[in-house]
Amino acid sequence: MRKPALTLLLILSLYRSSYSQSDSAHLTTITSKLEKLSATHPTEKVYLQFNKPGYSIGDTIWFKAYLTVGVRHQPSALSGVLYVDLIDDKDKVVKSLLLKNNNGITAGDFALDNKLTPGYYHIRAYTAWMRNFDPAYFFNQTIPVTNISTEALAINAAYSVSAINNKEVVNTQLVYADDSGKPLARRSVSYEVRADTGLLYSGQGATNDNGMLTFTFPGQTAPGQQIRVMSHLKLTTDITLDKTTPLNIVNENIDVQFFPEGGELVNNVRSKIAFKAIGTNGLGVNVKGTIIDNENNEIAEFQSQYAGMGVFALTPLPGKTYTARVTIAGNLAVTAKLPAANEKGFVLAINTNPADSTKLNVRVSTNEATLQERKDQSFYLVGQSGGESYYTTDGKLDNTSFTAAIPKSKFPSGITQFTLFSNTNEPLNERVVFIKNDNDLLNLELKAGKTTYNPLEKVNMTFNAKNNSNKPVQGSFSLTVYNEDNAPANWNDESSILSNLLLTSDLKGYIEEPNYYFNQTSDQTKSDLDVLMLTQDYRRFEWKAAMTGDYPKITYRPEKGLSISGKLLYAKDKPVIKGKVGLLSTANNIAVDTITNDNGEFTLTGIDGLPDTSTLVIQARMANNKRDVNIKLDSKTYPPMFKNTDALTSTGTITQLLDGSNAIIKTNTIAPPAADTTQLAIAIKKSRLFKNAGEKQLKEVTINARKNAGTELAPWVIVNPRSSNLNGPGHANMVFGPTDLESCTDIYECILNRLPGLLRKMVQDPKGVTIDGVYYAYGDIIPILVRHAAQSMMSSTPVKFMLDGVFVNHSNIENVNANDIQSVEVLSSTSYLSVYGSSAPGGLIIITTKLVSGDPNENYASNVAPGVITTKFKGFSKVEEFYVPKYTAKNTNTADTRDAIYWNPNITTDVTGKLQLEYFNSDVKGTYRAVIEGIDNDGNIGRFVYRYKVE
């Protein structure tokens, strides 16, 4: 007899608080927990668009950052500060930027100077708020960086795997060629084969007439380790070309994992099982195989469909165990046991219907044993995205299965998590799916006047932004145009605003070719994306933490702007309550103050206007104005470094010498003409000379900028490399060192008494006077230097003081300990003062304190007097402007070899949604690729790619 259909109480939740009267108390409890977690722990995401896929030493990496909050990708105002790091292939931060977030938008750049070496760099971006959560959700992008040597050397690798004495070996052939594909024949090469664990093999040899080098090395490596060949090819006797090539080896040492849909297998319940096969390089491996039971019966067959991933169906039976036999290219690679099936439980299955954009089909199944044990018990199904509930269902368990059709339009674009709950609110099963909702995606369009242009010709382009209802939108966008013939890339592998904000930012682990799922969507790519959802670890949100209230600990508050924090102490470690703390930067016209709390803690804000690097004076006093206090600044902390796990793919392209991507090179191929390296060697030598000359020229320019250029310092003149003297350390009318100041007790008077021609004027006004921005109290002495014979006392300007690069009042100098001073420089002549303009017309005394560690590049806080310290402070990074040339008939004779043609991170549309753009092509012919991405005021995102020819 057929059992009655399962009763469903269907509750659609479009927004978090809209429930009908039939909602159960359980659903209310579940969704309220979700609301609380979402409200107290909002999710910030950051995405960076770059101006091209790869760079060379000497280039600038230009980028625009989009900072969003919440599932609807609203431009974030939660954080006001964005951190962006450039990290080398040794996982060391080599450059760091501090950028101001302007309603979810900011931009920056990294100049790749000659001090950097070629390699695979990666860029990470995050906010202080994001540090409270898993750093796996920081933005992270691998960037290849080359130089003229690495660009000139193309390497393609081929291999075969075999066994010698039952040990696996990799027969490797590398083909070396110049950038035009001509072989570098008969060249000496030394090489090292390296994996994550270190050196595997090294050797040396010579290329043949085809530019080919052959060698063999042991093939046993652990899954997930990236194997690289580091080549050192001798171009000439004094030029060696170095380049690293990823070796994408597929061998039997692969890692195969199986993922039952919904999280578990249950006896007598049909389930989908996804699988993922990963090679030693971290990339997916295409495999196929069979499933056998413990009696050696073949139960099912499977085959990967994309990037080593696939899916098959299985109905596990009681008393049975199952094993997968996995083969690669027809050879048995590994065997792996499938997860054991449970005697009781549930299976949560979702059919995403790739060919149907309107609905999802959900099925919850169980077996007879579970039905009898939980007969008529309630269950609950919740679909959430980004911490917001969009679908809920409750029902009674009176059948072994039920199905429901759910409109996809109820969900935002991105990852949605469905969770099945028991009648005690225990999460039983989870399934994540990807949903594309056209309602929250933008329709962007770029259109040029024609499809073919001449070199250096002006391009007029129209940009149009509309929503899915074909209505114009206002938003912020960024456009890059580059010659893709000179900057080739795998477009499936690139990161886009769609693949990042909708997919990879919510998944842990490396996603191979994320843009494949968005580049040219089809039923097949949608099916492949669903398999990815079944295999990839999704842990941005965990119900267990939401239900128990075990939320992530909040250590880092959202930064609304720049700040300096610390403690005010007295008697070594006692907090100063209600103490006065102030910051002064005369050069930047910034003065802020605050009061300490009951723990002596303080935070100085309102300093966003400080430049990239500043030296500041911080003063503090007790509530009764006593100065005997110690200012202790909080140390700046940074996220820990983690190994970059992004898989690397080879970029060599010498296809005429290959049978296939992983096949051994044809040995009977007729060698093409060998490369003529004469011009290449000349170019490399010129680049090295240019680098050295550039460094020398920079020094010369720095010296020539002084008015007294050509004046050499005598060997006995004291030179302090930390001096802020704009003329150069030691270039002053007088210089005092620590020895000269040994007998000083009152440093202010001591300095003044040593200055020839000093006049003193006492302040007679009881209210004091302010001269040139400096306040002098009644009875204070105003120091004036006589700089020429006609100078009068009445018309003279007082001497200015600078302490560790900051203009300060004379009162800040009075309590400085002479033992803490490294140098005092006195500038009194016009030749030295002219560089300061109107800042110090009456003379300048530059005081530089000692640095305890001795490192002149160290960030430090120096106690220069009781209640006074100076400190280095890193303000918002200065953002450079991308240069866009403008050509006329008179200036088109200059060679323009740019591959980065145009970059504009500040495109904003008005109510019409349209904008006109213009720029000039370079001299270099090729296919030009224009990519525009952005976000509107409602958080809808979009991307458009346009190409044209330059011939």
XYZ file of C-alpha atoms in Angstrom, residues 190-194 199-205 215-218 230:
17
model
C 72.003 24.246 -15.065
C 68.738 23.416 -13.332
C 67.100 22.488 -10.048
C 63.833 20.601 -9.594
C 62.090 21.833 -6.465
C 65.254 20.373 -3.607
C 64.332 17.151 -5.418
C 67.024 17.026 -8.051
C 69.648 19.195 -9.744
C 71.939 18.884 -12.716
C 73.377 20.541 -15.783
C 73.511 19.921 -19.505
C 66.822 14.675 -17.958
C 65.179 12.259 -15.508
C 64.407 12.736 -11.813
C 62.620 10.736 -9.056
C 64.480 26.496 -12.027
